[in-house]
PDB file of C-alpha atoms in Angstrom:
ATOM      1  CA  VAL A  10      17.699  -6.455 -18.588  1.00 91.00           C
ATOM      2  CA  LYS A  11      18.851  -3.889 -21.141  1.00 93.00           C
ATOM      3  CA  ARG A  12      16.149  -4.962 -23.617  1.00 91.00           C
ATOM      4  CA  ALA A  13      13.414  -4.584 -21.008  1.00 92.00           C
ATOM      5  CA  ALA A  14      14.756  -1.199 -19.901  1.00 94.00           C
ATOM      6  CA  PHE A  15      14.933  -0.013 -23.502  1.00 94.00           C
ATOM      7  CA  ALA A  16      11.372  -1.187 -24.180  1.00 92.00           C
ATOM      8  CA  TRP A  17      10.210   0.882 -21.194  1.00 94.00           C
ATOM      9  CA  ARG A  18      12.271   4.087 -21.490  1.00 94.00           C
ATOM     10  CA  GLY A  19      13.569   4.048 -25.026  1.00 95.00           C
ATOM     11  CA  ASP A  20      17.195   4.191 -23.956  1.00 94.00           C
ATOM     12  CA  VAL A  21      19.725   1.654 -22.759  1.00 95.00           C
ATOM     13  CA  PRO A  22      20.969   1.807 -19.149  1.00 97.00           C
ATOM     14  CA  THR A  23      24.532   3.018 -18.682  1.00 97.00           C
ATOM     15  CA  SER A  24      25.070   0.389 -15.995  1.00 96.00           C
ATOM     16  CA  VAL A  25      23.486  -2.839 -14.853  1.00 97.00           C
ATOM     17  CA  ARG A  26      24.816  -4.439 -11.677  1.00 96.00           C
ATOM     18  CA  PRO A  27      23.590  -7.282  -9.476  1.00 93.00           C
ATOM     19  CA  SER A  28      21.695  -5.916  -6.490  1.00 89.00           C
ATOM     20  CA  GLY A  29      23.081  -8.457  -4.045  1.00 82.00           C
ATOM     21  CA  SER A  30      19.606  -9.062  -2.611  1.00 79.00           C
ATOM     22  CA  ASP A  31      18.387 -12.382  -1.288  1.00 74.00           C
ATOM     23  CA  GLY A  32      15.523 -14.229  -2.837  1.00 74.00           C
ATOM     24  CA  ASN A  33      14.568 -16.458  -5.691  1.00 76.00           C
ATOM     25  CA  HIS A  34      14.634 -13.791  -8.406  1.00 83.00           C
ATOM     26  CA  TYR A  35      17.341 -12.242 -10.517  1.00 89.00           C
ATOM     27  CA  ALA A  36      17.781  -8.726  -9.167  1.00 92.00           C
ATOM     28  CA  PHE A  37      19.741  -5.822 -10.622  1.00 95.00           C
ATOM     29  CA  VAL A  38      20.177  -2.110 -10.128  1.00 96.00           C
ATOM     30  CA  ILE A  39      19.999  -0.249 -13.415  1.00 97.00           C
ATOM     31  CA  ARG A  40      21.202   3.314 -13.928  1.00 97.00           C
ATOM     32  CA  PHE A  41      20.638   5.662 -16.849  1.00 97.00           C
ATOM     33  CA  ASP A  42      22.621   8.634 -18.219  1.00 96.00           C
ATOM     34  CA  ASP A  43      20.491  11.062 -16.185  1.00 96.00           C
ATOM     35  CA  ASP A  44      21.586   9.238 -12.963  1.00 95.00           C
ATOM     36  CA  SER A  45      18.101   7.839 -12.394  1.00 96.00           C
ATOM     37  CA  THR A  46      18.291   4.415 -10.754  1.00 97.00           C
ATOM     38  CA  TYR A  47      15.776   1.576 -10.751  1.00 97.00           C
ATOM     39  CA  PHE A  48      15.443  -1.896  -9.299  1.00 95.00           C
ATOM     40  CA  PHE A  49      14.970  -4.698 -11.812  1.00 95.00           C
ATOM     41  CA  ARG A  50      13.746  -8.110 -10.686  1.00 92.00           C
ATOM     42  CA  ALA A  51      12.968 -11.079 -12.869  1.00 90.00           C
ATOM     43  CA  ASP A  52      12.596 -14.799 -13.097  1.00 83.00           C
ATOM     44  CA  ASP A  53      13.399 -16.982 -16.054  1.00 69.00           C
ATOM     45  CA  GLY A  54       9.773 -17.793 -16.804  1.00 66.00           C
ATOM     46  CA  LEU A  55      10.529 -21.504 -17.003  1.00 67.00           C
ATOM     47  CA  SER A  56       8.267 -22.491 -14.124  1.00 69.00           C
ATOM     48  CA  GLY A  57       5.154 -21.133 -15.801  1.00 68.00           C
ATOM     49  CA  ASP A  58       4.624 -18.955 -12.712  1.00 75.00           C
ATOM     50  CA  ASP A  59       2.836 -15.730 -13.611  1.00 84.00           C
ATOM     51  CA  TYR A  60       2.537 -14.511 -10.026  1.00 87.00           C
ATOM     52  CA  MET A  61       4.230 -11.219 -10.877  1.00 89.00           C
ATOM     53  CA  LEU A  62       0.809 -10.274 -12.265  1.00 90.00           C
ATOM     54  CA  ALA A  63      -0.571 -10.456  -8.725  1.00 92.00           C
ATOM     55  CA  GLU A  64       2.410  -8.537  -7.347  1.00 91.00           C
ATOM     56  CA  ASP A  65       1.927  -5.820  -9.985  1.00 92.00           C
ATOM     57  CA  HIS A  66      -1.762  -5.540  -9.103  1.00 93.00           C
ATOM     58  CA  VAL A  67      -1.076  -5.331  -5.358  1.00 92.00           C
ATOM     59  CA  LEU A  68       1.606  -2.664  -5.877  1.00 92.00           C
ATOM     60  CA  ARG A  69      -0.920  -0.550  -7.767  1.00 90.00           C
ATOM     61  CA  ILE A  70      -3.433  -0.954  -4.937  1.00 91.00           C
ATOM     62  CA  LEU A  71      -0.802  -0.082  -2.318  1.00 90.00           C
ATOM     63  CA  ALA A  72      -0.006   3.133  -4.163  1.00 86.00           C
ATOM     64  CA  SER A  73      -3.510   4.332  -3.270  1.00 85.00           C
ATOM     65  CA  THR A  74      -3.460   3.292   0.416  1.00 86.00           C
ATOM     66  CA  GLY A  75      -0.529   5.253   1.787  1.00 83.00           C
ATOM     67  CA  VAL A  76       1.541   2.133   2.453  1.00 88.00           C
ATOM     68  CA  PRO A  77       5.058   2.927   1.251  1.00 87.00           C
ATOM     69  CA  ALA A  78       5.917   0.636  -1.609  1.00 90.00           C
ATOM     70  CA  PRO A  79       8.158   1.051  -4.600  1.00 92.00           C
ATOM     71  CA  ARG A  80       6.443   2.410  -7.690  1.00 93.00           C
ATOM     72  CA  LEU A  81       6.041  -0.093 -10.484  1.00 94.00           C
ATOM     73  CA  TRP A  82       7.352   1.508 -13.669  1.00 95.00           C
ATOM     74  CA  ALA A  83       7.168  -1.426 -16.055  1.00 94.00           C
ATOM     75  CA  SER A  84       6.538  -5.130 -16.024  1.00 92.00           C
ATOM     76  CA  GLY A  85       6.308  -8.010 -18.382  1.00 87.00           C
ATOM     77  CA  VAL A  86       4.810 -11.424 -17.869  1.00 80.00           C
ATOM     78  CA  SER A  87       4.585 -13.662 -20.891  1.00 68.00           C
ATOM     79  CA  ASP A  88       3.703 -17.272 -21.479  1.00 61.00           C
ATOM     80  CA  SER A  89       7.290 -17.923 -22.488  1.00 59.00           C
ATOM     81  CA  GLY A  90      10.404 -16.042 -21.527  1.00 66.00           C
ATOM     82  CA  MET A  91      11.450 -13.855 -18.670  1.00 73.00           C
ATOM     83  CA  HIS A  92       8.985 -12.231 -16.284  1.00 87.00           C
ATOM     84  CA  TYR A  93      10.216  -8.919 -14.930  1.00 92.00           C
ATOM     85  CA  GLN A  94       9.428  -5.763 -12.998  1.00 94.00           C
ATOM     86  CA  ILE A  95      11.140  -2.388 -13.029  1.00 96.00           C
ATOM     87  CA  LEU A  96      10.554  -0.581  -9.735  1.00 96.00           C
ATOM     88  CA  ASP A  97      11.777   2.419  -7.787  1.00 95.00           C
ATOM     89  CA  CYS A  98      15.188   1.696  -6.326  1.00 94.00           C
ATOM     90  CA  VAL A  99      15.067   2.166  -2.565  1.00 89.00           C
ATOM     91  CA  ASP A 100      18.560   3.172  -1.481  1.00 82.00           C
ATOM     92  CA  ALA A 101      18.492   1.390   1.869  1.00 84.00           C
ATOM     93  CA  PRO A 102      18.961  -2.150   3.147  1.00 82.00           C
ATOM     94  CA  ASN A 103      15.761  -4.161   3.491  1.00 81.00           C
ATOM     95  CA  LEU A 104      14.546  -5.328   6.891  1.00 83.00           C
ATOM     96  CA  ASN A 105      15.906  -8.836   6.283  1.00 84.00           C
ATOM     97  CA  VAL A 106      19.444  -7.397   5.994  1.00 85.00           C
ATOM     98  CA  HIS A 107      18.989  -5.618   9.318  1.00 89.00           C
ATOM     99  CA  LEU A 108      17.604  -8.798  10.897  1.00 89.00           C
ATOM    100  CA  LYS A 109      20.578 -10.877   9.708  1.00 90.00           C
ATOM    101  CA  ASN A 110      23.045  -8.208  10.847  1.00 92.00           C
ATOM    102  CA  GLY A 111      21.424  -7.862  14.271  1.00 93.00           C
ATOM    103  CA  THR A 112      20.635  -4.187  13.595  1.00 93.00           C
ATOM    104  CA  LEU A 113      16.850  -4.485  13.281  1.00 90.00           C
ATOM    105  CA  GLN A 114      15.349  -2.146  15.879  1.00 90.00           C
ATOM    106  CA  PHE A 115      11.976  -3.827  16.017  1.00 87.00           C
ATOM    107  CA  ASP A 116      10.613  -1.825  18.945  1.00 88.00           C
ATOM    108  CA  ASP A 117      11.322   1.401  17.048  1.00 86.00           C
ATOM    109  CA  ILE A 118       9.441   0.320  13.926  1.00 89.00           C
ATOM    110  CA  ALA A 119       6.732  -1.959  15.344  1.00 90.00           C
ATOM    111  CA  GLU A 120       4.058   0.737  15.601  1.00 89.00           C
ATOM    112  CA  GLN A 121       4.706   1.953  12.070  1.00 89.00           C
ATOM    113  CA  LEU A 122       4.636  -1.607  10.719  1.00 88.00           C
ATOM    114  CA  GLY A 123       1.371  -2.188  12.583  1.00 91.00           C
ATOM    115  CA  ARG A 124      -0.220   0.813  10.826  1.00 89.00           C
ATOM    116  CA  TYR A 125       0.918  -0.513   7.453  1.00 90.00           C
ATOM    117  CA  LEU A 126      -0.382  -4.000   8.225  1.00 89.00           C
ATOM    118  CA  ARG A 127      -3.732  -2.502   9.246  1.00 90.00           C
ATOM    119  CA  SER A 128      -3.875  -0.766   5.844  1.00 88.00           C
ATOM    120  CA  LEU A 129      -2.972  -3.988   4.066  1.00 86.00           C
ATOM    121  CA  HIS A 130      -5.643  -5.927   5.914  1.00 85.00           C
ATOM    122  CA  ALA A 131      -8.222  -3.298   4.963  1.00 87.00           C
ATOM    123  CA  ILE A 132      -7.863  -4.364   1.318  1.00 87.00           C
ATOM    124  CA  LYS A 133     -10.843  -6.648   0.801  1.00 88.00           C
ATOM    125  CA  CYS A 134     -11.214  -9.451  -1.685  1.00 91.00           C
ATOM    126  CA  ASP A 135     -13.052 -12.715  -2.018  1.00 95.00           C
ATOM    127  CA  GLY A 136     -11.213 -15.903  -1.115  1.00 95.00           C
ATOM    128  CA  PHE A 137      -8.036 -16.474   0.880  1.00 92.00           C
ATOM    129  CA  GLY A 138      -4.373 -17.220   0.300  1.00 90.00           C
ATOM    130  CA  PHE A 139      -2.429 -16.589  -2.886  1.00 91.00           C
ATOM    131  CA  PHE A 140      -4.258 -14.550  -5.510  1.00 94.00           C
ATOM    132  CA  ASN A 141      -5.753 -16.085  -8.621  1.00 95.00           C
ATOM    133  CA  THR A 142      -3.815 -14.606 -11.545  1.00 92.00           C
ATOM    134  CA  GLN A 143      -6.421 -15.799 -14.050  1.00 93.00           C
ATOM    135  CA  THR A 144      -9.041 -13.623 -12.341  1.00 95.00           C
ATOM    136  CA  ILE A 145      -6.643 -10.677 -12.332  1.00 94.00           C
ATOM    137  CA  LYS A 146      -6.017 -11.121 -16.069  1.00 91.00           C
ATOM    138  CA  ARG A 147      -9.682 -11.603 -16.917  1.00 95.00           C
ATOM    139  CA  ASP A 148     -11.413  -9.171 -14.527  1.00 95.00           C
ATOM    140  CA  GLY A 149      -8.694  -7.032 -12.927  1.00 92.00           C
ATOM    141  CA  VAL A 150      -9.853  -8.208  -9.498  1.00 93.00           C
ATOM    142  CA  LEU A 151      -8.051  -9.823  -6.572  1.00 93.00           C
ATOM    143  CA  VAL A 152      -9.504 -13.191  -5.554  1.00 96.00           C
ATOM    144  CA  GLY A 153      -7.809 -15.690  -3.268  1.00 95.00           C
ATOM    145  CA  LEU A 154      -7.283 -19.245  -4.497  1.00 95.00           C
ATOM    146  CA  LYS A 155      -8.857 -20.790  -1.394  1.00 95.00           C
ATOM    147  CA  PRO A 156     -12.636 -20.433  -0.966  1.00 94.00           C
ATOM    148  CA  ASN A 157     -12.604 -19.961   2.806  1.00 93.00           C
ATOM    149  CA  TYR A 158     -10.234 -19.208   5.659  1.00 89.00           C
ATOM    150  CA  SER A 159     -10.354 -22.729   7.033  1.00 91.00           C
ATOM    151  CA  SER A 160      -9.085 -24.286   3.799  1.00 91.00           C
ATOM    152  CA  TYR A 161      -6.300 -21.698   3.585  1.00 89.00           C
ATOM    153  CA  PHE A 162      -5.310 -21.951   7.251  1.00 85.00           C
ATOM    154  CA  ASN A 163      -5.203 -25.747   7.352  1.00 91.00           C
ATOM    155  CA  GLN A 164      -3.417 -26.393   4.052  1.00 90.00           C
ATOM    156  CA  ARG A 165       0.062 -26.350   5.650  1.00 88.00           C
ATOM    157  CA  LEU A 166      -0.773 -26.152   9.320  1.00 92.00           C
ATOM    158  CA  ASP A 167       1.858 -28.674  10.473  1.00 94.00           C
ATOM    159  CA  GLU A 168       4.634 -26.811   8.628  1.00 93.00           C
ATOM    160  CA  HIS A 169       3.521 -23.456  10.028  1.00 87.00           C
ATOM    161  CA  LEU A 170       3.317 -24.762  13.577  1.00 93.00           C
ATOM    162  CA  GLY A 171       6.760 -26.337  13.148  1.00 94.00           C
ATOM    163  CA  TYR A 172       8.175 -22.973  12.075  1.00 91.00           C
ATOM    164  CA  LEU A 173       6.611 -21.208  15.057  1.00 91.00           C
ATOM    165  CA  ARG A 174       7.995 -23.879  17.431  1.00 94.00           C
ATOM    166  CA  SER A 175      11.481 -23.892  15.908  1.00 95.00           C
ATOM    167  CA  HIS A 176      11.703 -20.099  16.300  1.00 92.00           C
ATOM    168  CA  ASP A 177      10.471 -20.236  19.900  1.00 92.00           C
ATOM    169  CA  LEU A 178       7.349 -18.251  19.049  1.00 90.00           C
ATOM    170  CA  ILE A 179       5.095 -20.909  20.621  1.00 90.00           C
ATOM    171  CA  THR A 180       5.745 -23.916  22.839  1.00 88.00           C
TER     172      THR A 180
END
């Protein structure tokens, strides 16, 4: 974490602490002498997953759409070693924390979330599903891995329907 922060800013953070966030990434809050604070997330790179490239690309697109998203300050995805991102640190619990704590006021935020989703859905690209990181690397363009909606929709249909049933979203 300190090496990545130094490579980006040229100085070593004064503190690095676990963020306590859920998920399948290593997540830390890093602070510098000037009291600036950033969110650091990484994986170990062992899975060969370079999907942070897609996340980086989408964050850059979001910055131009008005959808609030943390600014991406630095990232690194290599063929071997840790993949990481350094982002704005949002000093607030995420929606999942509120959901788990029973404090999510969905009715109060639903309209705002709907506007953001409309903006997200206005981003056009060829294909469906997860983005092809090879195309991002080669051409700087978002392209879904599935050629059409039907192939994307049906790839895990039974699992998705099971989730919707188990959460009483459909009968």
